[in-house]
Short mmCIF file of C-alpha atoms in Angstrom, two decimals:
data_model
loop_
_atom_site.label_atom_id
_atom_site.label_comp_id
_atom_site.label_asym_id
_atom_site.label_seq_id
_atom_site.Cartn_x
_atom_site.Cartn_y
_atom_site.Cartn_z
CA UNK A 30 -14.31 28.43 18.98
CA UNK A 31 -12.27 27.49 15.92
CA UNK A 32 -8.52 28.89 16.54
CA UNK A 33 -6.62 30.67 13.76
CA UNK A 34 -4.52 28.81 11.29
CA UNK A 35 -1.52 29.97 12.92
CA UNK A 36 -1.82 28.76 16.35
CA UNK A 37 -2.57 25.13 14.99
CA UNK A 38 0.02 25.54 12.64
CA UNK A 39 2.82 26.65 15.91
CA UNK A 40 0.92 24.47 18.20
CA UNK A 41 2.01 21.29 15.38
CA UNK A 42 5.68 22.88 14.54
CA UNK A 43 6.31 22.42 18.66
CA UNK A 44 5.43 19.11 18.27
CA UNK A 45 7.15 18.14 14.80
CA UNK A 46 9.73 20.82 14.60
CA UNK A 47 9.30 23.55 11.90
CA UNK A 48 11.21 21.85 8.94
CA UNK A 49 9.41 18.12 9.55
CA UNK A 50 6.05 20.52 9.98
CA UNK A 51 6.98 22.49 6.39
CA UNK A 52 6.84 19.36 4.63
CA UNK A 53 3.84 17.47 6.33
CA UNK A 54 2.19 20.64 5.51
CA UNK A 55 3.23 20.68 2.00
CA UNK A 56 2.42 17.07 1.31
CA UNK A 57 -0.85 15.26 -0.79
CA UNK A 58 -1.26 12.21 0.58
CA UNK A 59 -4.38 10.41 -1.20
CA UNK A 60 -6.15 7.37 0.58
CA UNK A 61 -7.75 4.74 -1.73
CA UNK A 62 -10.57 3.24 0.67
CA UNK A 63 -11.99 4.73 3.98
CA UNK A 64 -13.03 1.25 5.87
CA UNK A 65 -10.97 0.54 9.01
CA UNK A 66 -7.73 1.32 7.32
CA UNK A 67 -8.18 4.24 5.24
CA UNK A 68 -10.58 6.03 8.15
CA UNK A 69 -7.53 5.87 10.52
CA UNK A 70 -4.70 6.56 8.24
CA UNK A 71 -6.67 9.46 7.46
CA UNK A 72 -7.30 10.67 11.20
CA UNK A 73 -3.85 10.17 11.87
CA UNK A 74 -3.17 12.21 9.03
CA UNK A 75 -5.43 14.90 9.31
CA UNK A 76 -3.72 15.50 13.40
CA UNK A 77 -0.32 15.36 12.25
CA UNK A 78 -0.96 17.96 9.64
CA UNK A 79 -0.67 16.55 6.40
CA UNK A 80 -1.98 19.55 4.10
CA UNK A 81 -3.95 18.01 1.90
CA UNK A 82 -5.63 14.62 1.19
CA UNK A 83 -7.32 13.10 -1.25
CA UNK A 84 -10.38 10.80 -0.28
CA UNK A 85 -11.54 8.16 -2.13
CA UNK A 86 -14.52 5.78 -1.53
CA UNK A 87 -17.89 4.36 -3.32
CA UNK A 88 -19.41 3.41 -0.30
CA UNK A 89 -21.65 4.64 2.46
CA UNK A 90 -21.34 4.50 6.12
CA UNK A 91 -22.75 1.16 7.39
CA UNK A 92 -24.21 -0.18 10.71
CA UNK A 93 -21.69 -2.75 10.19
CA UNK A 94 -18.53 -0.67 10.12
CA UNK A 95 -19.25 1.21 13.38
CA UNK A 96 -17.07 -1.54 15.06
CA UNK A 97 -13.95 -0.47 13.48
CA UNK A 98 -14.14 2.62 11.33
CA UNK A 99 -14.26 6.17 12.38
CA UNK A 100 -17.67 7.14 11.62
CA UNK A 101 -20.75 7.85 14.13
CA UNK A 102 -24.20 6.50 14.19
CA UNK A 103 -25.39 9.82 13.11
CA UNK A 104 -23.24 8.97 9.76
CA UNK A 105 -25.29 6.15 8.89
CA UNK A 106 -26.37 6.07 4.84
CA UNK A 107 -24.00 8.93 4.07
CA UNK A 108 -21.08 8.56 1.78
CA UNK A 109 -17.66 7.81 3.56
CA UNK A 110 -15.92 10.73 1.69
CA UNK A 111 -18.80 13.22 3.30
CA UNK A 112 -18.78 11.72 6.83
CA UNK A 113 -14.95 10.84 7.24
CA UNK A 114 -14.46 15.30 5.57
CA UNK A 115 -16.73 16.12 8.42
CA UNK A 116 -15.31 14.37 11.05
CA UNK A 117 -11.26 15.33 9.95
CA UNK A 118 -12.26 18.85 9.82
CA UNK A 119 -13.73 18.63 13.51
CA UNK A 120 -9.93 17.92 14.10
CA UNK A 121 -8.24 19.69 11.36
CA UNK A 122 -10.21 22.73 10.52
CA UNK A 123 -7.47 23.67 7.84
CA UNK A 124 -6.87 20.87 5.79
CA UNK A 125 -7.31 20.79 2.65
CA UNK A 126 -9.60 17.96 0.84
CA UNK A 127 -10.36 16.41 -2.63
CA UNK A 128 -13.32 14.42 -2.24
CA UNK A 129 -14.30 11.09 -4.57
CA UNK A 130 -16.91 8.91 -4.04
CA UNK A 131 -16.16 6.62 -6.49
CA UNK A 132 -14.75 3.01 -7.58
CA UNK A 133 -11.29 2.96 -8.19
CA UNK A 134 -10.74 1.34 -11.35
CA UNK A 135 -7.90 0.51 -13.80
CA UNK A 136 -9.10 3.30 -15.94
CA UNK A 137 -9.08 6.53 -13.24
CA UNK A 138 -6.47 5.38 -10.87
CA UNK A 139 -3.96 7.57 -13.39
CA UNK A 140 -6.52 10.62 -13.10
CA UNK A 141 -7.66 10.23 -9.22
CA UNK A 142 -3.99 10.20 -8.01
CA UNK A 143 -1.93 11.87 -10.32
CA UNK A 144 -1.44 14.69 -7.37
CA UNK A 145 -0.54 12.88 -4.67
CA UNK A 146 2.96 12.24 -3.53
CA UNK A 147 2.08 9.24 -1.55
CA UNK A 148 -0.89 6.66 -2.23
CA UNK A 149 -2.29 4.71 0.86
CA UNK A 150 -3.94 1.45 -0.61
CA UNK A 151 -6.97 0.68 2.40
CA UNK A 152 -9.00 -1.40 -0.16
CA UNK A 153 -11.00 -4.17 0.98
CA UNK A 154 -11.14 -6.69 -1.67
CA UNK A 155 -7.85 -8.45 -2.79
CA UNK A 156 -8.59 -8.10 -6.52
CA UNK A 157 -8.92 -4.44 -5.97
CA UNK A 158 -5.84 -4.24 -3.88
CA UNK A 159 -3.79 -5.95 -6.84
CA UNK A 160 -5.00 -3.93 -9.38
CA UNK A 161 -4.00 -0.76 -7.92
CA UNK A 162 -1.12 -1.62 -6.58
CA UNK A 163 0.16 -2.87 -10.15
CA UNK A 164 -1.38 0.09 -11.91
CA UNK A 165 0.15 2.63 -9.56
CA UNK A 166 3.55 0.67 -10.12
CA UNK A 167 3.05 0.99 -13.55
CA UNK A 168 1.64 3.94 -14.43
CA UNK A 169 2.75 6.29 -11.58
CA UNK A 170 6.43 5.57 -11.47
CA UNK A 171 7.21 8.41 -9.31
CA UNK A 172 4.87 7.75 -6.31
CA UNK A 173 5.30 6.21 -3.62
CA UNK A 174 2.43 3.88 -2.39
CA UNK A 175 1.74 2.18 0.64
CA UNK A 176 -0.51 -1.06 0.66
CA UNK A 177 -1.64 -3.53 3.37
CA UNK A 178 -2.04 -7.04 3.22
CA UNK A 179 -3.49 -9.39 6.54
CA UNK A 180 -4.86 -7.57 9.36
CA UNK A 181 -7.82 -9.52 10.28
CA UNK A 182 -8.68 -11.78 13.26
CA UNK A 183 -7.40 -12.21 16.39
CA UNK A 184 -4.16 -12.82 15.48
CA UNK A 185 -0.75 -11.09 17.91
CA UNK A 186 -0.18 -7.23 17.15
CA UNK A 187 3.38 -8.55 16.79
CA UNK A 188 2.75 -10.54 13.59
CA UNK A 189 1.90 -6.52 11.79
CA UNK A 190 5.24 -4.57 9.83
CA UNK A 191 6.10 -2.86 7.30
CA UNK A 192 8.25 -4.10 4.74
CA UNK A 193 9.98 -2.15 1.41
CA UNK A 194 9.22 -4.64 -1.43
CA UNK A 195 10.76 -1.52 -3.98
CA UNK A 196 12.12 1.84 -3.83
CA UNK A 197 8.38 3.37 -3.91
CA UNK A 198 6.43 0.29 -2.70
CA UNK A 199 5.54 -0.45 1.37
CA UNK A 200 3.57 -3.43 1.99
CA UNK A 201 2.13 -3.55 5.51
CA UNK A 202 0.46 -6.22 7.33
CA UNK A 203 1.20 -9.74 8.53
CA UNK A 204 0.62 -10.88 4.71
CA UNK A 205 -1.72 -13.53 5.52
CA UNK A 206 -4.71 -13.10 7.63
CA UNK A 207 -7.46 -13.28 5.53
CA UNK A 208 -11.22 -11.69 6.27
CA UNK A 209 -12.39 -15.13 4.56
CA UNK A 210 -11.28 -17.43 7.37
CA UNK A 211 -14.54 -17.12 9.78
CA UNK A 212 -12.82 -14.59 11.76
CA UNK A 213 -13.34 -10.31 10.69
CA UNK A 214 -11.49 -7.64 11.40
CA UNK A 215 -11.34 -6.22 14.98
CA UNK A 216 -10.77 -2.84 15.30
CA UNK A 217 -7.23 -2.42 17.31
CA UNK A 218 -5.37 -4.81 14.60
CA UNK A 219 -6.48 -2.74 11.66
CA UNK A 220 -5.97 0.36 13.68
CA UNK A 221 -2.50 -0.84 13.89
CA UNK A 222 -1.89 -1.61 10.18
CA UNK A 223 -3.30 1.74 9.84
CA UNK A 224 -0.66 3.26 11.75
CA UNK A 225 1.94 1.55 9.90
CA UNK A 226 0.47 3.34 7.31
CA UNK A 227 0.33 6.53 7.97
CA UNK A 228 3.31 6.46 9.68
CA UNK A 229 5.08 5.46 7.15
CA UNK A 230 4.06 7.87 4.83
CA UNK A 231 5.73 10.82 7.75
CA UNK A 232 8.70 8.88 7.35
CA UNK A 233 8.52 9.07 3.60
CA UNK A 234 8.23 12.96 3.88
CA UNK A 235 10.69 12.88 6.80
CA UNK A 236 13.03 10.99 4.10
CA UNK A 237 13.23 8.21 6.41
CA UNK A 238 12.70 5.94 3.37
CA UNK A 239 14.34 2.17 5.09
CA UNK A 240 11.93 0.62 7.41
CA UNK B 14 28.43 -32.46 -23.14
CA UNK B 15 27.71 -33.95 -19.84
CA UNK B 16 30.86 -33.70 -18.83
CA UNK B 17 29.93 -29.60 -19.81
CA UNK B 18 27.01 -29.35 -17.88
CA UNK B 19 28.91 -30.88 -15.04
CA UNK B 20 31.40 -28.35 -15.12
CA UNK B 21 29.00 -25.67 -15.37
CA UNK B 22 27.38 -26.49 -12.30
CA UNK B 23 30.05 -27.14 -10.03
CA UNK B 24 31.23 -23.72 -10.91
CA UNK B 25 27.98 -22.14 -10.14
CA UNK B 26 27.50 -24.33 -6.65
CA UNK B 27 31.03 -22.32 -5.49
CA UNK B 28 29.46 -19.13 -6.74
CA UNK B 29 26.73 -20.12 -4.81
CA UNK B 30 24.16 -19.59 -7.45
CA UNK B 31 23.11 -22.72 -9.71
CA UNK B 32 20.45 -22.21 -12.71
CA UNK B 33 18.43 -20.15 -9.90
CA UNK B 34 15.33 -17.38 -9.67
CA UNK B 35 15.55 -15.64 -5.77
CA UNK B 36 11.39 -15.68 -5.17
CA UNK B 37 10.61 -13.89 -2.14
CA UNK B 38 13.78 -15.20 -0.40
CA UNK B 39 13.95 -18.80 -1.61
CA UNK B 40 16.21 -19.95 -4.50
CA UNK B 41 13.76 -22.20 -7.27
CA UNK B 42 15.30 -23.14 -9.96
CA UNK B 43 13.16 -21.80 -12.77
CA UNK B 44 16.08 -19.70 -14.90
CA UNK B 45 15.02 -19.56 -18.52
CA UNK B 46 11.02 -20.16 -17.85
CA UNK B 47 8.74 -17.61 -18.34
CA UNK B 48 7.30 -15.85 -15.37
CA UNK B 49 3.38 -17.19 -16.53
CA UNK B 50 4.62 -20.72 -16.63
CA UNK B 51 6.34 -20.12 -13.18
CA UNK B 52 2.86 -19.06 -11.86
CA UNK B 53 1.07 -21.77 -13.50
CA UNK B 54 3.15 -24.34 -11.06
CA UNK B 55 2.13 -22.08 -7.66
CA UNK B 56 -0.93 -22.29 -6.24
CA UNK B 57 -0.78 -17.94 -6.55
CA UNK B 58 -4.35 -16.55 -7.90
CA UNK B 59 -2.90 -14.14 -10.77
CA UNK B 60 -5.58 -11.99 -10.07
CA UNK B 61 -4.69 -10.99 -6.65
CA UNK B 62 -0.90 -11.05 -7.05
CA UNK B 63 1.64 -7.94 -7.95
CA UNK B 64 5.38 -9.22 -9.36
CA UNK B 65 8.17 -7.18 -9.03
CA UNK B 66 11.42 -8.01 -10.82
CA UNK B 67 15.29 -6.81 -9.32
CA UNK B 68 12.98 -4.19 -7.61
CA UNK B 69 11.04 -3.30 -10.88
CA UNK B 70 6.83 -4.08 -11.38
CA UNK B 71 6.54 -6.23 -14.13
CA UNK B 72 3.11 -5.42 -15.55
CA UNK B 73 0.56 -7.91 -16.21
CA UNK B 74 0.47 -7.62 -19.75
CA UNK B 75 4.12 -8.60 -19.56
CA UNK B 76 3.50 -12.34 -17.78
CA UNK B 77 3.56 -14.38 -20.84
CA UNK B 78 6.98 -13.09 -22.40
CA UNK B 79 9.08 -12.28 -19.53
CA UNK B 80 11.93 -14.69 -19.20
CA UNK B 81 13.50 -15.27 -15.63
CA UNK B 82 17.12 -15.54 -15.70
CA UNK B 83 20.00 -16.85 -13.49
CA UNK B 84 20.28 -14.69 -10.30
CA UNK B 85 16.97 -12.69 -10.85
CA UNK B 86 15.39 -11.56 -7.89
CA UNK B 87 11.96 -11.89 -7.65
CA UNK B 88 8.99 -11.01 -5.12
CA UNK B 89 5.68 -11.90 -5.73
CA UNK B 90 2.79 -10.00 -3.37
CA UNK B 91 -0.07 -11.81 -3.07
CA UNK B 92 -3.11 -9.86 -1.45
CA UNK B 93 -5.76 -11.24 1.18
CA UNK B 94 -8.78 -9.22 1.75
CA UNK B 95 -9.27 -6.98 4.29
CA UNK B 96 -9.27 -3.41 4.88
#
């Protein structure tokens, strides 16, 4: 049995405090990519009661992302944005969603994210991860967004952080480890960068803005 | 006028500076290039890179006629894949 809105909404404002809770709840948080970053940083999201997210992803569930991504076998073929809504609401039954499965491109990043407060870059492709990063920087002055760079292999947890390139831009990652380099990426060090993520964007609406 | 340029630069060694750009930590001396011809001399894939400028984006369109000048700060983000 689902419980009411207002016993997950006490059982979280024991956990975060009331004020903190207020403005998780409040928040749109939109997530550009739902592969092993943007699956997590959504999950960890979704728990800590973020109020609304906005999901973004062309692609469907793969046999080949079981190994990192939060999806199930059962999830196989169907869109990311479907399976990952399912799956966060299992968790979350309140949350609010905005579903796109889509490509991200230089002419609907302005549309797609002009009502989110924070933008989590979880891109795969480093073209695509440049382009939105200087298009959000450009166009969306007042946002802040979060992107990761090198989080693949084998490499120490250690070498993973957060740094504040700008005012409103986090880079996250160890900057170099590269998907190309016959090694891919294994589940606990994107689940990490992930977590930089996402918990960096708490800290953003915690106003915890140095790193 | 070398006896100028001499002068010049022994008073920017005591101010610590010299005719030099801050990228991503390191001083280059690149002051008065633009940022495209920078680039050109990196091995940086201009496709997969995002410039900021004293903490500003400079936007892509903007490569060819932006100027670096004495005591800029610059950080250039180059992507890997990955995510």
């Amino acid at each position: 049995m689902v419980p009411e809105q207002n016993a997950l909404l006490e059982a979280l404002q024991q956990r975060h405090g009331r004020e903190l809770q207020e403005r998780f709840t409040a928040a749109t948080v939109a997530i550009c990519g739902l592969g092993g970053l943007g699956s997590h940083i959504a999950t960890a999201l979704a728990r800590a009661g973020i109020g609304r997210l906005i999901l973004i992803d062309f692609d469907q569930v793969d046999i080949t992302n079981l190994h990192r991504q939060q999806y199930k076998v059962t999830q196989i073929g169907r869109c990311k944005t479907e399976a990952l809504a399912e799956n966060l609401l299992e968790m979350a039954p309140y949350l609010e969603l905005e579903l796109h499965c889509i490509r991200i491109t230089e002419e609907n990043v302005e549309e797609l994210l002009q009502r989110a407060d924070i933008i989590c870059e979880a891109l795969d492709e480093p073209e695509a991860k440049a382009m939105l990063t200087n298009r959000v920087l450009e166009k969306l002055p007042g946002k802040y967004l979060i992107a990761a760079s090198g989080m693949a292999g084998m490499g120490s947890v250690n070498a993973i952080r957060t740094r504040r390139i700008t005012e409103h831009f986090y880079l996250c990652g160890d900057g170099t480890s590269d998907v190309s380099e016959g090694m891919g990426l294994v589940a606990p060090r994107v689940m990490l960068c992930a977590a930089h993520q996402a918990h960096t964007a708490l800290r953003i609406l915690a106003k915890e803005y140095e790193v | 006028m070398q006896m100028g340029r001499v002068y010049l630069d022994a008073i920017n060694y005591k101010l610590g500076g010299g005719y030099m750009v801050k990228v991503n930590g390191e001083n280059v001396d690149i002051a008065g290039k633009t940022l495209s011809a920078y680039l050109a001399t990196t091995n940086y894939d201009c496709k997969r890179i995002a410039v900021e400028r004293n903490g500003d984006i400079i936007p892509r369109t903007q490569y060819e006629e932006t100027i670096l000048t004495e005591g800029d700060v610059i950080e250039v983000v180059s992507f890997v894949g990955g995510g």
